[in-house]
């Protein structure tokens, strides 16, 4: 890409950097004539000029790129520069820039002055926060964002954006589509999620991990990282002994004829009952475990048969929910566990405790058990082996474990042990547990069937399909949609509502599962957002505007933001990159749900107040199209569509 002023800017940056280095060298200075204070001022001025040049180059490059601009981040850079020039001796000065909650006070607000006054007070300097705010404002560098600033209250700096700047960013969005912000470095991200147990049905407890994990993957992929989705399936251990023993009894010819296990849950319950009641069966089950662990081919085949039946059941759920995932169960790491134990032993980190081999990590009161007293390995060992493999073989930069919050303590121990042995530095590699609360029934108790059994996921999804069809028929959609469109709408609403109900709650908290609430088309629900999106998409269709005409208008028509509702909508659309950055930082996906709901309601306000299409009241013919407003409709729709994609929702054109 050719940057017109880039070369001249780069030359000036080199020249200023050399001058700053010259001033650092005492031999080049005549202190008697200039004085130290003047030199400091000169140095500050040079640094200030250098920062402005760097920023203008950055702006030029960002304008030449197709990426969306993170407005909040740009404002933070501008205020960060102003603070460092105004107060060069104040290290790690607090930087707080947030969208303004009340439009009358401006668009954004910098709240750094009060916190800076506290920092200075701690150093024995008494300065009024308003004075600090004034000095910050005086040192704001020239920029393309800010129209004006105002100081309010004890030292809030209210920021008003330039309409031309917002309009230009909206045009960029429409011409280039929803592009992620620029990426410093592409990273390898591993997300460990879903993780059901072989031979057991997927139940509602797996629902949250599956839905949250998939959205985390979609987020990092959209940002531009390489993502490996891993299903750490429980496919090894004692229970396989009892399952294989029961398989041998029930289907003795299993080696030559594939056993017709229809209901694996029932098969598991039968084998468990025999294991608990029959001593002879229990002994044989333990022998089967030994044969399986020694990799006897007949026992490996039996194990594979059971795993395949489970996989087929899991896949039905994944197909419904649009989940992409690679299975890599506990068995994958079996051969690595001995090496992990050996490495901890060689570094003198293993202690013996009543026959067990345990590892204490710094700051942890509970140890990890890496070898049981009978010589077997544990979850601790397999999770350490998995962590090591992901760090060294996969060379992951980011590893995220999406499991319920009850496992937080376990992962804390595993991560602490990994750091202690030197596998990774948390300042370089991000290893994180994204925990979540449990799913509750409407009685606020753990979600169960009426008989007290765990709710099977397939039953839940089927119930969702039934209820969404009832809802669509209640709204008369079966009268206007083709059978194919009706089925698409049914699936979009059913699966979208189940996902959105989960993702719209802060994952850390428990949440109440209620079909009635999630299918309600009022409030912050998938049903409301899907209908809103369909309505927005229909505006251009009703105005008979072809896609090609909208594309041409995006390139030629300026987006006017004179009406307060146009301005409010334009700013709301451009907050999307800020929302993405927040989710990457804290992995809280409800932020995106809240934003999409705000965007939909802001759009409704705009549409109610600003005519996009004007029709003749008698004939109903379109007499005028306000094209800049049609472009605002289109910008809203493309952001909503990308938000839906990140949440795994599938909107349809007609509903």
XYZ file of C-alpha atoms in Angstrom:
655
model
C 0.000 0.000 0.000
C 1.353 3.476 -0.897
C 1.078 6.112 1.854
C 1.504 9.669 0.409
C 3.068 11.351 3.465
C 4.472 8.222 5.051
C 8.028 8.568 3.695
C 8.380 12.214 4.779
C 6.875 11.338 8.175
C 9.266 8.416 8.670
C 12.247 10.707 7.846
C 11.093 13.297 10.402
C 10.552 10.573 13.038
C 14.160 9.390 12.539
C 15.445 12.977 12.796
C 13.460 13.694 16.017
C 14.523 10.380 17.580
C 18.182 11.234 16.862
C 17.730 14.707 18.437
C 16.166 13.150 21.595
C 19.098 10.711 21.835
C 21.551 13.666 21.416
C 19.892 15.512 24.310
C 20.289 12.428 26.495
C 24.105 12.589 26.150
C 25.603 15.055 28.718
C 28.672 15.675 26.490
C 26.446 17.354 23.902
C 24.915 19.780 26.416
C 26.063 23.158 27.664
C 24.280 23.116 31.028
C 25.671 26.453 32.110
C 23.917 28.338 29.311
C 20.639 26.456 28.911
C 19.677 25.162 32.355
C 18.223 21.766 33.143
C 14.556 22.893 33.191
C 14.753 24.291 29.658
C 16.308 21.054 28.431
C 13.509 19.057 30.027
C 10.951 21.261 28.290
C 12.729 20.879 24.955
C 12.824 17.105 25.413
C 9.084 17.034 26.251
C 8.309 19.141 23.144
C 10.308 16.805 20.906
C 8.597 13.722 22.379
C 5.221 15.421 21.883
C 5.997 16.155 18.210
C 7.269 12.591 17.771
C 4.041 11.153 19.208
C 1.891 13.319 16.925
C 3.853 12.181 13.886
C 3.568 8.526 14.864
C -0.179 8.925 15.423
C -0.779 10.700 12.117
C 1.086 7.921 10.310
C -1.020 5.375 12.189
C -4.206 7.257 11.214
C -3.167 7.398 7.566
C -2.523 3.680 7.532
C -5.765 2.889 9.366
C -7.722 4.976 6.846
C -6.040 3.052 4.026
C -7.044 -0.236 5.640
C -10.487 -1.803 5.521
C -10.562 -2.478 9.261
C -13.132 -0.932 11.564
C -11.757 1.720 13.927
C -12.095 1.221 17.670
C -13.183 4.774 18.563
C -12.692 4.268 22.306
C -9.165 2.953 21.755
C -8.272 5.920 19.516
C -9.587 8.347 22.161
C -7.531 6.543 24.811
C -4.414 6.983 22.665
C -5.178 10.713 22.208
C -5.806 11.303 25.929
C -2.826 9.102 26.843
C -0.590 11.368 24.747
C -2.122 14.513 26.253
C -1.577 13.211 29.810
C 2.039 12.164 29.146
C 2.851 15.626 27.743
C 0.947 17.511 30.468
C 2.398 15.396 33.303
C 5.596 13.700 31.977
C 6.791 12.810 35.515
C 3.595 10.980 36.516
C 4.261 7.300 35.809
C 1.397 4.903 34.980
C -1.154 7.724 34.997
C -4.698 6.276 35.024
C -6.462 6.375 31.663
C -10.274 6.135 31.733
C -12.328 6.850 28.595
C -15.916 5.580 28.380
C -19.001 6.245 26.216
C -21.166 8.948 27.793
C -24.435 7.642 29.215
C -26.261 10.933 28.611
C -26.089 12.405 25.115
C -26.455 15.996 26.374
C -22.997 15.717 28.003
C -21.285 14.588 24.799
C -20.350 11.287 23.208
C -17.447 10.054 25.363
C -15.988 11.053 28.694
C -12.420 11.031 30.044
C -12.429 10.556 33.827
C -8.670 10.466 34.426
C -8.293 13.815 36.237
C -9.845 12.716 39.554
C -7.733 9.548 39.785
C -4.604 11.523 38.853
C -5.358 14.045 41.645
C -5.496 11.104 44.109
C -2.130 9.791 42.829
C -0.540 13.221 43.247
C -2.069 13.628 46.713
C -0.400 10.336 47.730
C 2.913 11.907 46.653
C 2.243 15.008 48.753
C 1.075 17.241 45.853
C -2.302 18.940 46.208
C -3.800 19.701 42.796
C -7.416 20.459 41.914
C -8.811 17.795 39.479
C -10.345 20.568 37.329
C -6.881 22.108 36.888
C -5.570 18.702 35.819
C -8.471 18.323 33.356
C -7.726 21.798 31.906
C -4.059 20.959 31.432
C -4.962 17.644 29.739
C -7.370 19.439 27.348
C -4.697 22.059 26.500
C -2.335 19.264 25.421
C -4.747 17.222 23.269
C -2.917 16.714 19.951
C -4.540 17.564 16.612
C -6.741 14.660 15.589
C -9.553 13.711 13.223
C -12.004 12.577 15.965
C -12.747 15.361 18.429
C -15.022 18.300 17.568
C -14.741 19.883 21.031
C -14.288 19.108 24.733
C -15.942 20.509 27.868
C -14.890 20.189 31.491
C -17.762 19.364 33.843
C -18.214 18.768 37.569
C -15.077 17.943 39.568
C -13.002 17.259 36.429
C -14.898 15.139 33.891
C -13.786 15.852 30.324
C -16.779 15.508 27.984
C -15.867 14.707 24.382
C -17.973 15.607 21.336
C -17.046 13.673 18.169
C -16.892 15.159 14.682
C -19.911 14.177 12.570
C -17.712 13.999 9.445
C -15.464 11.455 11.210
C -18.399 9.216 12.219
C -19.909 9.522 8.728
C -16.584 8.506 7.138
C -16.320 5.415 9.370
C -19.888 4.369 8.493
C -19.073 4.683 4.786
C -15.942 2.572 5.314
C -18.089 -0.081 7.038
C -20.606 -0.187 4.173
C -17.975 -0.264 1.422
C -15.682 -2.850 3.034
C -18.082 -4.847 5.223
C -17.600 -5.708 8.895
C -13.834 -6.140 9.149
C -12.054 -6.863 12.451
C -9.693 -4.243 13.918
C -6.013 -4.576 12.820
C -4.143 -7.449 14.457
C -0.614 -7.038 15.843
C 0.144 -10.766 15.630
C -1.856 -13.839 14.651
C -2.026 -16.216 17.617
C -2.751 -19.912 18.060
C -5.830 -20.211 20.306
C -7.053 -23.509 21.791
C -10.545 -23.675 23.267
C -11.397 -26.773 25.328
C -15.194 -27.047 25.555
C -18.284 -29.303 25.580
C -16.426 -32.375 26.961
C -19.213 -34.924 27.531
C -18.473 -38.418 28.860
C -18.586 -41.438 26.566
C -21.455 -43.849 27.329
C -23.477 -41.107 28.956
C -26.086 -38.904 27.286
C -25.266 -35.239 26.778
C -27.379 -33.413 29.328
C -28.250 -29.796 30.064
C -24.996 -29.399 32.029
C -23.069 -29.791 28.739
C -25.271 -27.210 27.037
C -23.563 -24.152 28.518
C -20.017 -25.343 27.839
C -20.936 -26.193 24.231
C -22.715 -22.910 23.472
C -20.231 -20.617 25.281
C -17.195 -22.462 23.884
C -18.436 -22.264 20.290
C -19.014 -18.495 20.561
C -15.571 -17.925 22.106
C -14.083 -19.788 19.102
C -16.091 -17.708 16.621
C -14.932 -14.505 18.343
C -11.208 -15.350 18.147
C -11.569 -16.594 14.556
C -13.251 -13.346 13.487
C -10.501 -11.305 15.171
C -8.062 -13.197 12.911
C -6.480 -15.868 15.123
C -5.978 -19.552 14.340
C -8.406 -21.492 16.548
C -8.308 -25.177 17.505
C -11.627 -26.360 18.986
C -11.035 -29.352 21.264
C -13.593 -31.722 22.749
C -11.803 -33.220 25.790
C -14.150 -36.213 25.959
C -14.115 -38.508 29.004
C -13.266 -41.703 27.127
C -11.027 -43.650 29.520
C -11.251 -45.000 33.048
C -12.880 -47.593 35.321
C -16.409 -47.316 33.901
C -15.200 -48.828 30.612
C -14.405 -52.082 32.415
C -18.026 -52.503 33.478
C -19.348 -51.431 30.056
C -17.121 -53.918 28.214
C -18.009 -56.753 30.628
C -21.724 -56.013 30.094
C -21.195 -55.830 26.310
C -19.535 -59.273 26.340
C -22.519 -60.767 28.181
C -25.283 -59.037 26.234
C -23.742 -59.215 22.742
C -21.198 -62.099 22.814
C -20.661 -61.865 19.030
C -19.794 -58.120 19.189
C -16.436 -58.717 17.443
C -18.122 -59.926 14.246
C -21.575 -58.241 14.403
C -21.945 -54.594 15.420
C -24.096 -54.590 18.597
C -27.486 -52.818 18.257
C -27.093 -50.537 21.270
C -29.988 -48.127 20.759
C -30.154 -46.472 24.167
C -26.661 -46.064 25.557
C -28.010 -44.391 28.704
C -30.079 -47.501 29.511
C -27.081 -49.727 28.652
C -24.911 -47.710 31.064
C -27.533 -47.941 33.858
C -27.808 -51.737 33.419
C -24.037 -52.202 33.634
C -23.772 -49.865 36.650
C -26.487 -51.814 38.505
C -24.654 -55.089 37.882
C -21.367 -53.499 38.979
C -22.970 -52.391 42.262
C -24.925 -55.640 42.907
C -22.827 -58.526 41.532
C -19.432 -59.161 43.109
C -18.367 -61.557 40.315
C -19.276 -58.979 37.649
C -17.345 -56.266 39.519
C -14.186 -58.454 39.564
C -14.526 -59.132 35.823
C -15.055 -55.413 35.175
C -11.734 -54.603 36.887
C -10.011 -57.306 34.814
C -11.470 -55.700 31.685
C -9.951 -52.340 32.726
C -6.508 -53.983 32.991
C -6.921 -55.637 29.560
C -8.061 -52.333 28.042
C -5.139 -50.394 29.541
C -2.722 -53.045 28.229
C -4.254 -52.387 24.762
C -5.609 -55.895 24.126
C -7.028 -55.646 20.533
C -10.408 -57.269 21.397
C -10.906 -54.891 24.303
C -9.831 -51.878 22.236
C -12.473 -52.916 19.657
C -15.159 -53.125 22.376
C -14.074 -49.700 23.658
C -14.242 -48.243 20.126
C -17.747 -49.658 19.584
C -19.025 -47.956 22.748
C -17.261 -44.699 21.817
C -18.812 -44.749 18.317
C -22.372 -45.117 19.656
C -21.753 -42.089 21.913
C -20.173 -40.076 19.119
C -23.224 -40.551 16.909
C -25.484 -39.261 19.702
C -23.207 -36.282 20.420
C -23.110 -35.402 16.721
C -26.913 -35.103 16.550
C -26.719 -32.343 19.193
C -23.738 -30.649 17.478
C -25.553 -30.688 14.111
C -28.636 -29.007 15.612
C -26.566 -26.291 17.280
C -24.109 -25.770 14.392
C -21.083 -26.760 16.513
C -17.696 -27.482 14.914
C -15.329 -29.385 17.204
C -12.484 -31.918 17.089
C -12.622 -34.826 19.505
C -9.441 -35.396 21.467
C -10.399 -37.435 24.517
C -8.502 -38.321 27.675
C -7.189 -41.462 25.925
C -5.202 -39.220 23.519
C -2.945 -38.177 26.411
C -2.546 -41.622 28.051
C 0.941 -42.304 26.684
C 2.153 -38.823 27.721
C 1.278 -39.157 31.415
C 4.344 -41.205 32.423
C 6.620 -38.505 30.919
C 4.767 -35.778 32.843
C 5.237 -37.624 36.161
C 8.889 -38.285 35.302
C 9.496 -34.573 34.561
C 8.019 -33.506 37.910
C 10.080 -36.205 39.695
C 13.339 -35.168 37.981
C 12.809 -31.584 39.142
C 12.227 -32.770 42.721
C 8.617 -31.578 42.790
C 6.933 -34.891 43.717
C 6.176 -35.922 47.318
C 5.009 -39.332 48.553
C 1.821 -39.433 50.623
C 0.498 -42.837 51.782
C 1.521 -44.457 48.497
C 0.288 -41.561 46.340
C 2.555 -39.255 44.374
C 1.491 -35.666 44.930
C 2.612 -32.224 43.748
C 2.162 -28.990 45.725
C 2.112 -25.830 43.585
C 3.135 -22.455 45.102
C 0.336 -20.671 46.922
C -1.955 -23.724 46.755
C -3.062 -25.538 49.921
C -4.355 -28.653 48.090
C -1.945 -30.888 46.153
C -2.375 -32.483 42.734
C -2.370 -36.292 42.777
C -0.302 -37.393 39.778
C -0.183 -41.121 40.643
C -2.735 -43.000 42.806
C -1.651 -45.513 45.444
C -2.575 -48.366 43.048
C -0.250 -46.913 40.390
C -3.050 -45.460 38.219
C -3.256 -41.942 36.877
C -5.908 -39.305 37.673
C -7.716 -36.360 36.086
C -4.865 -34.238 37.466
C -2.320 -36.242 35.456
C -4.346 -36.199 32.222
C -5.007 -32.448 32.498
C -1.293 -31.762 33.115
C -0.433 -33.933 30.090
C -3.011 -32.076 27.976
C -1.650 -28.674 29.095
C 1.922 -29.717 28.281
C 0.945 -31.086 24.845
C -0.966 -27.917 23.992
C 1.924 -25.669 25.007
C 4.796 -27.593 23.436
C 3.314 -29.587 20.520
C 0.517 -27.232 19.483
C 2.543 -24.126 20.468
C -0.577 -22.380 21.749
C -0.463 -18.679 22.671
C -3.897 -18.805 24.315
C -5.611 -21.793 25.996
C -9.173 -21.402 27.277
C -11.017 -24.064 29.279
C -14.819 -23.674 29.234
C -16.214 -25.756 32.113
C -18.521 -25.138 35.065
C -17.243 -22.927 37.884
C -17.093 -25.949 40.208
C -13.870 -26.950 38.427
C -12.176 -23.563 38.968
C -10.114 -24.849 41.911
C -8.870 -27.859 39.927
C -7.713 -25.708 37.001
C -6.081 -23.210 39.363
C -3.926 -26.083 40.674
C -3.095 -27.356 37.171
C -2.132 -23.861 35.924
C -0.033 -23.164 39.047
C 1.838 -26.467 38.574
C 2.426 -25.676 34.887
C 3.953 -22.310 35.806
C 6.011 -23.788 38.657
C 7.667 -26.370 36.386
C 8.388 -23.655 33.806
C 6.065 -24.765 31.006
C 4.715 -21.252 30.484
C 4.900 -17.664 31.710
C 1.424 -16.123 32.260
C 2.790 -12.755 31.066
C 3.494 -14.356 27.659
C 0.935 -17.160 27.316
C -2.697 -16.728 28.313
C -4.068 -19.852 30.029
C -7.525 -19.255 31.450
C -10.542 -21.019 32.907
C -13.826 -19.520 31.641
C -16.163 -20.868 34.311
C -19.946 -20.711 34.277
C -22.869 -21.197 36.657
C -25.447 -23.989 36.575
C -28.743 -24.146 34.684
C -31.752 -23.877 37.008
C -35.373 -24.826 36.435
C -38.171 -22.290 36.916
C -38.406 -23.527 40.525
C -34.822 -22.152 40.939
C -33.513 -25.654 41.656
C -31.074 -27.605 39.485
C -32.745 -28.240 36.124
C -34.223 -31.766 36.129
C -37.140 -33.666 34.588
C -40.314 -34.125 36.661
C -39.116 -37.606 37.631
C -35.869 -36.075 38.935
C -33.677 -37.311 36.064
C -31.114 -35.171 34.257
C -32.615 -33.458 31.189
C -31.313 -35.030 27.970
C -30.105 -32.438 25.499
C -31.846 -33.969 22.472
C -35.168 -33.920 24.356
C -34.598 -30.256 25.180
C -33.844 -29.354 21.559
C -36.926 -31.247 20.306
C -39.094 -29.407 22.831
C -37.617 -26.118 21.579
C -38.555 -26.999 17.984
C -42.132 -27.858 19.013
C -42.585 -24.634 20.977
C -41.080 -22.395 18.309
C -43.453 -23.865 15.690
C -46.390 -23.191 18.045
C -45.174 -19.589 18.394
C -44.815 -19.099 14.632
C -48.313 -20.499 13.990
C -49.719 -18.302 16.759
C -48.331 -15.302 14.813
C -49.854 -16.644 11.575
C -46.469 -17.182 9.916
C -47.580 -20.577 8.526
C -50.079 -18.663 6.329
C -47.440 -16.459 4.636
C -44.274 -18.601 4.571
C -43.560 -21.556 2.309
C -43.115 -24.904 4.144
C -39.337 -24.600 3.608
C -39.239 -21.015 4.954
C -41.390 -22.045 7.913
C -38.981 -24.867 8.785
C -35.992 -22.510 8.518
C -37.738 -19.987 10.778
C -38.634 -22.769 13.258
C -34.996 -23.881 13.559
C -33.662 -20.295 13.671
C -36.033 -19.389 16.510
C -35.737 -22.668 18.482
C -31.965 -23.077 18.469
C -31.298 -19.318 18.406
C -33.450 -18.793 21.502
C -31.772 -21.624 23.443
C -28.299 -20.261 22.610
C -29.175 -16.616 23.202
C -30.895 -17.291 26.540
C -27.609 -18.809 27.723
C -25.246 -16.247 26.196
C -27.279 -13.188 27.243
C -26.707 -14.026 30.926
C -23.371 -13.310 32.551
C -21.756 -16.765 32.270
C -20.433 -16.564 35.837
C -23.974 -16.615 37.258
C -26.530 -19.435 37.380
C -29.447 -18.883 35.025
C -33.075 -20.008 34.914
C -34.065 -22.005 31.830
C -37.526 -20.922 30.652
C -38.909 -21.588 27.173
C -41.654 -19.007 27.758
C -39.123 -16.236 28.456
C -36.728 -17.150 25.657
C -39.506 -17.335 23.039
C -40.987 -13.998 24.108
C -40.635 -11.494 21.263
C -40.367 -8.563 23.674
C -37.250 -7.599 25.588
C -33.679 -8.837 25.248
C -34.400 -12.214 23.604
C -33.332 -13.922 20.383
C -36.963 -13.921 19.214
C -37.137 -10.102 19.492
C -33.757 -9.587 17.790
C -34.449 -12.051 14.960
C -37.789 -10.346 14.206
C -36.144 -6.905 14.425
C -33.392 -7.985 12.008
C -35.942 -9.392 9.532
C -37.873 -6.091 9.662
C -34.702 -4.029 9.000
C -33.774 -6.276 6.084
C -37.286 -5.871 4.599
C -37.100 -2.036 4.435
C -34.993 -1.964 1.247
C -37.144 -4.709 -0.272
C -40.362 -2.744 0.383
C -38.757 0.372 -1.132
C -37.781 -1.662 -4.252
C -34.098 -0.827 -3.799
C -31.763 -3.392 -5.346
C -28.579 -4.472 -3.587
C -26.467 -2.989 -6.398
C -28.105 0.432 -5.883
C -27.339 0.285 -2.142
C -23.721 -0.653 -2.885
C -23.353 2.273 -5.294
C -24.991 4.661 -2.800
C -22.527 3.531 -0.097
C -19.653 4.724 -2.310
C -21.210 7.997 -3.457
C -23.740 9.180 -0.865
C -22.632 11.020 2.290
C -24.324 9.690 5.442
C -25.925 12.718 7.069
C -26.229 12.652 10.852
C -28.160 15.862 11.493
C -31.154 14.380 13.328
C -30.375 13.392 16.949
C -31.669 9.845 16.304
C -29.435 9.477 13.223
C -26.459 10.622 15.307
C -27.335 8.250 18.160
C -27.661 5.277 15.773
C -24.447 6.105 13.894
C -22.412 6.196 17.123
C -24.037 2.993 18.390
C -23.125 1.117 15.187
C -19.472 2.169 15.546
C -19.164 0.824 19.103
C -18.960 -2.729 17.706
C -15.100 -2.931 17.765
C -15.109 -1.767 21.424
C -17.521 -4.600 22.286
C -15.280 -7.136 20.512
C -12.201 -5.956 22.423
C -13.994 -6.183 25.762
C -15.100 -9.759 25.023
C -11.581 -10.803 23.991
C -10.322 -9.395 27.313
C -12.904 -10.912 29.697
C -14.652 -13.695 27.659
C -18.065 -12.392 28.811
C -20.354 -12.829 25.808
C -23.436 -11.226 27.346
C -21.767 -7.886 26.504
C -22.475 -8.572 22.817
C -26.091 -9.561 23.556
C -26.645 -6.345 25.525
C -25.090 -4.356 22.671
C -27.257 -6.003 19.975
C -30.374 -5.294 22.025
C -29.290 -1.661 22.459
C -28.600 -1.421 18.704
C -32.053 -2.845 17.857
C -33.877 -0.473 20.220
C -31.786 2.516 19.022
C -32.696 1.582 15.452
C -36.412 1.489 16.360
C -36.135 5.022 17.817
C -34.422 6.186 14.598
C -36.964 4.487 12.312
C -39.914 5.924 14.241
C -38.514 9.473 14.044
C -36.782 9.572 10.635
C -38.535 8.696 7.373
C -36.404 6.366 5.281
C -39.027 5.890 2.581
C -41.891 8.321 1.936
C -45.025 6.959 0.246
C -48.102 8.516 -1.310
C -50.902 8.063 1.237
C -53.539 7.384 -1.446
C -51.669 5.076 -3.814
C -49.014 3.670 -1.469
C -46.379 4.353 -4.159
C -42.854 5.295 -3.091
C -42.400 9.019 -3.787
C -39.083 9.632 -2.040
C -36.194 7.541 -0.701
C -33.828 9.192 1.782
C -30.790 7.204 0.719
C -28.471 8.197 3.591
C -31.063 6.788 5.994
C -31.340 3.594 3.945
C -27.567 3.308 4.369
C -27.979 3.613 8.158
C -30.506 0.738 7.952
C -27.977 -1.312 5.977
C -25.118 -0.531 8.417
C -27.319 -1.620 11.341
C -28.206 -4.867 9.555
C -24.606 -5.827 8.696
C -23.461 -5.284 12.293
C -26.417 -7.291 13.637
C -25.696 -10.097 11.154
C -22.056 -10.285 12.296
C -23.157 -10.224 15.950
C -25.572 -13.107 15.262
C -22.784 -15.025 13.542
C -20.484 -14.662 16.580
C -23.307 -15.933 18.841
C -24.055 -18.827 16.476
C -27.550 -17.565 15.564
C -28.887 -18.106 12.030
C -31.231 -15.302 10.972
C -33.550 -15.917 8.010
C -34.740 -13.410 5.409
C -38.432 -13.944 6.200
C -40.077 -14.750 9.525
